Coordinates of C-alpha atoms and ligand atoms in Angstrom, one line a residue:
M18 CA 74.0 35.4 173.8
K19 CA 73.0 32.5 172.3
P20 CA 75.4 29.0 172.9
I21 CA 78.2 28.6 170.3
R22 CA 80.2 26.1 169.4
A23 CA 83.2 27.7 167.2
L24 CA 84.8 30.9 166.6
T25 CA 86.4 33.0 164.3
L26 CA 89.0 35.8 165.1
D27 CA 90.2 38.9 163.3
L28 CA 93.9 39.2 163.3
D29 CA 95.4 43.0 162.4
D30 CA 94.4 45.1 165.1
T31 CA 92.5 43.1 166.7
L32 CA 95.3 40.4 168.2
W33 CA 98.4 42.8 167.1
P34 CA 98.6 46.4 166.3
I35 CA 99.0 46.3 163.0
A36 CA 101.2 49.6 162.4
P37 CA 104.5 48.8 163.9
A38 CA 104.2 45.0 162.5
I39 CA 104.4 46.0 159.3
L40 CA 106.5 49.2 159.9
R41 CA 109.4 46.2 161.2
A42 CA 108.8 44.6 158.6
E43 CA 109.7 47.5 156.1
Q44 CA 112.6 48.1 158.3
A45 CA 114.6 44.8 157.8
L46 CA 113.2 44.0 154.2
H47 CA 115.0 48.0 154.2
A48 CA 117.8 46.8 155.3
W49 CA 117.8 43.7 152.6
L50 CA 117.8 45.5 149.9
Q51 CA 120.6 47.8 151.4
L52 CA 123.1 44.8 150.8
E53 CA 121.5 42.3 147.8
A54 CA 120.2 45.2 146.0
P55 CA 121.8 48.5 146.8
L56 CA 120.9 50.5 144.1
T57 CA 117.0 49.6 144.7
A58 CA 117.5 50.9 148.5
S59 CA 119.2 54.3 147.8
R60 CA 116.4 55.2 145.1
F61 CA 113.3 53.6 147.0
D62 CA 112.9 54.2 151.0
I63 CA 111.1 53.3 153.2
D64 CA 107.6 56.3 152.5
A65 CA 108.8 55.2 148.3
L66 CA 107.9 51.5 148.4
R67 CA 104.9 52.0 150.5
A68 CA 104.1 54.8 147.8
K69 CA 105.0 51.9 144.8
R70 CA 102.8 49.3 146.8
D71 CA 99.7 51.8 147.3
E72 CA 100.5 52.7 143.2
V73 CA 100.1 48.4 142.4
S74 CA 97.1 48.3 144.1
R75 CA 95.2 51.3 142.4
T76 CA 96.4 49.5 139.2
H77 CA 96.4 46.0 139.4
A78 CA 92.5 45.8 140.5
H79 CA 92.1 41.9 140.2
I80 CA 95.0 41.6 142.7
A81 CA 94.4 44.3 145.2
H82 CA 92.5 41.5 148.0
D83 CA 95.7 40.0 148.2
F84 CA 98.4 41.8 149.9
T85 CA 101.0 39.2 149.2
A86 CA 100.6 39.3 145.4
V87 CA 100.5 43.2 145.7
R88 CA 103.8 43.5 147.8
R89 CA 106.1 41.0 145.6
E90 CA 104.9 42.7 142.3
S91 CA 105.6 46.3 143.7
L92 CA 108.9 44.8 144.6
R93 CA 109.2 43.2 141.4
L94 CA 108.7 46.8 139.4
A95 CA 110.6 48.6 142.2
L96 CA 113.8 46.4 141.2
M97 CA 113.6 47.0 137.6
E98 CA 113.4 50.6 137.7
A99 CA 116.1 51.3 139.8
G100 CA 118.1 48.7 137.4
D101 CA 118.5 45.3 140.6
D102 CA 117.7 42.4 138.8
D103 CA 114.0 42.1 139.5
S104 CA 113.9 38.1 140.2
L105 CA 115.1 39.5 143.7
A106 CA 111.4 40.1 144.0
D107 CA 110.4 36.8 145.7
A108 CA 113.5 36.8 147.9
A109 CA 112.7 40.3 149.0
F110 CA 109.2 39.4 149.9
E111 CA 110.0 36.6 152.0
V112 CA 112.3 38.4 154.0
F113 CA 109.1 41.1 154.3
F114 CA 107.0 38.2 155.1
A115 CA 109.0 36.1 157.5
A116 CA 109.5 40.1 159.7
R117 CA 106.1 40.5 159.2
H118 CA 105.2 37.7 161.7
E119 CA 107.1 38.7 164.6
L120 CA 104.8 39.9 166.5
E121 CA 104.1 41.6 169.1
F122 CA 100.7 40.4 170.6
Y123 CA 98.5 43.0 172.4
P124 CA 99.3 42.1 176.2
E125 CA 96.0 39.5 176.9
V126 CA 95.9 38.0 174.1
E127 CA 97.7 34.5 174.4
Q128 CA 96.5 33.9 178.4
A129 CA 92.9 34.9 177.2
L130 CA 92.9 32.9 174.0
Q131 CA 94.5 29.6 175.6
R132 CA 91.4 29.9 178.0
I133 CA 89.1 30.2 174.7
A134 CA 91.0 27.6 172.5
C135 CA 90.4 24.8 175.7
R136 CA 87.1 25.2 175.0
Y137 CA 85.6 26.1 171.6
P138 CA 87.9 25.8 168.0
L139 CA 89.4 29.1 166.8
L140 CA 89.7 29.6 163.2
A141 CA 91.5 33.2 161.7
L142 CA 89.5 35.0 159.1
T143 CA 91.6 38.2 158.1
N144 CA 91.9 40.6 154.8
G145 CA 95.7 40.6 155.3
N146 CA 98.4 37.8 154.1
A147 CA 99.2 37.2 157.7
D148 CA 99.1 33.4 158.4
I149 CA 98.3 32.5 162.3
A150 CA 100.5 29.1 161.9
R151 CA 103.7 31.3 161.0
T152 CA 102.9 33.5 164.3
S153 CA 103.5 31.8 168.3
I154 CA 100.2 31.4 168.8
G155 CA 99.4 29.1 165.9
S156 CA 98.6 25.9 167.8
L157 CA 95.4 27.2 169.3
F158 CA 94.2 27.9 166.1
R159 CA 91.9 25.5 163.5
G160 CA 93.9 27.7 160.7
T161 CA 93.6 30.7 158.6
I162 CA 91.0 31.6 156.2
S163 CA 92.4 34.8 154.0
A164 CA 91.2 37.2 151.4
R165 CA 93.9 36.1 149.4
D166 CA 93.5 32.6 149.6
F167 CA 89.7 32.7 149.2
G168 CA 89.6 35.3 146.8
I169 CA 87.0 36.9 148.3
G170 CA 87.4 39.3 152.0
K171 CA 85.5 40.7 154.3
P172 CA 82.5 41.9 154.8
D173 CA 81.6 40.0 151.9
P174 CA 79.2 36.7 154.1
R175 CA 80.5 33.9 151.7
I176 CA 84.3 34.2 153.8
F177 CA 82.0 33.9 156.7
L178 CA 79.9 30.7 155.8
E179 CA 83.2 29.2 154.8
A180 CA 84.6 29.6 157.9
C181 CA 81.3 28.4 159.6
R182 CA 81.4 25.4 156.8
R183 CA 85.7 24.8 157.5
L184 CA 84.0 24.2 161.6
D185 CA 81.2 22.6 160.7
C186 CA 79.1 24.7 162.6
A187 CA 75.9 26.6 161.4
P188 CA 76.7 30.5 160.8
A189 CA 74.3 31.0 164.1
E190 CA 77.2 28.7 166.5
V191 CA 79.9 30.9 165.1
L192 CA 81.1 34.1 166.9
H193 CA 83.2 36.0 165.1
V194 CA 85.0 39.2 167.2
G195 CA 86.9 42.0 165.2
D196 CA 88.0 45.4 165.7
D197 CA 86.1 46.5 162.7
L198 CA 82.4 47.7 162.7
E199 CA 82.3 47.5 159.1
L200 CA 84.5 44.3 158.0
D201 CA 84.1 42.2 161.0
V202 CA 80.6 42.9 162.5
R203 CA 78.2 44.2 159.7
G204 CA 79.7 41.0 157.6
A205 CA 79.9 38.6 160.2
Q206 CA 76.1 39.5 161.1
S207 CA 75.4 39.5 157.2
A208 CA 76.4 35.9 157.0
G209 CA 74.4 35.1 160.4
L210 CA 77.0 34.7 163.0
Q211 CA 76.9 36.3 166.1
T212 CA 79.8 39.1 166.7
F213 CA 81.5 40.7 169.6
W214 CA 82.8 44.1 168.0
L215 CA 86.2 44.2 169.8
R216 CA 86.6 47.9 170.7
R217 CA 90.4 48.2 172.7
G218 CA 91.4 51.3 174.9
D219 CA 87.8 51.9 175.3
C220 CA 87.1 51.6 179.0
G221 CA 83.4 51.7 178.9
A222 CA 82.9 49.2 175.8
D223 CA 82.6 46.1 178.0
D224 CA 79.1 46.6 178.9
M225 CA 77.6 49.5 176.0
P226 CA 76.3 47.6 173.3
E227 CA 77.3 50.5 170.9
E228 CA 75.6 50.4 166.9
G229 CA 73.3 48.1 168.3
V230 CA 76.0 45.4 169.1
A231 CA 77.5 43.7 171.4
T232 CA 81.3 45.2 172.2
V233 CA 84.0 44.4 174.5
A234 CA 87.5 46.2 175.1
C235 CA 89.3 43.2 175.4
L236 CA 89.8 39.6 175.0
L237 CA 89.6 38.6 179.0
T238 CA 86.7 40.4 178.8
L239 CA 85.1 38.2 176.1
A240 CA 87.2 34.6 177.8
D241 CA 85.0 36.2 180.9
R242 CA 81.7 36.1 178.7
L243 CA 82.1 32.6 177.2
G244 CA 82.7 31.1 180.6
C245 CA 85.7 30.2 179.6
Ligands
LIG12 MG1 91.0 44.2 161.8

């Protein structure tokens, strides 16, 4: 690999598993609805709220890239359909969003990122709506670029180029690491960044290029590779 000056990192399923994080947030939201909007809570269980969110994502194409807007609008519709006050949607979303940031990182993440952040600036790059600053490792990062804020998501090269601009680096000087071959690896390559494909749980991933790209099985290996 060529010398780098900074890293961009995917968040969901790269630094923490997303499914349990979302489920915990949905459970916190539903408990709140039982107290504050009981008609909605009894009409919509967690699966029904998910179905409502998916429906909004399909029918509101202009906000489909913005998971916050989709979630908030789906809550507003659920409250309205159940006969509760739909102005509770913002407060309901905040309950979900706060719980979504109570994360359980993969075991090596904090130690590995502390090592890497000593040497390189880190920027989070996500198509989700997590804000790294709201997590316990936020101080290790320069910030987050999300598809929501930027208006364009991965794998579009423009979001990677925006990250390079904010890091004041040429694309070839930035290493992007993420779990998704298309969104993270191919997207970053199309913008000229260097990449590592994070293949968690694949013990052979540390030395086995797959699909023509460099792979690692965990972020400690990445820290080793970077000499951090
Ligand atoms: Mg991911």
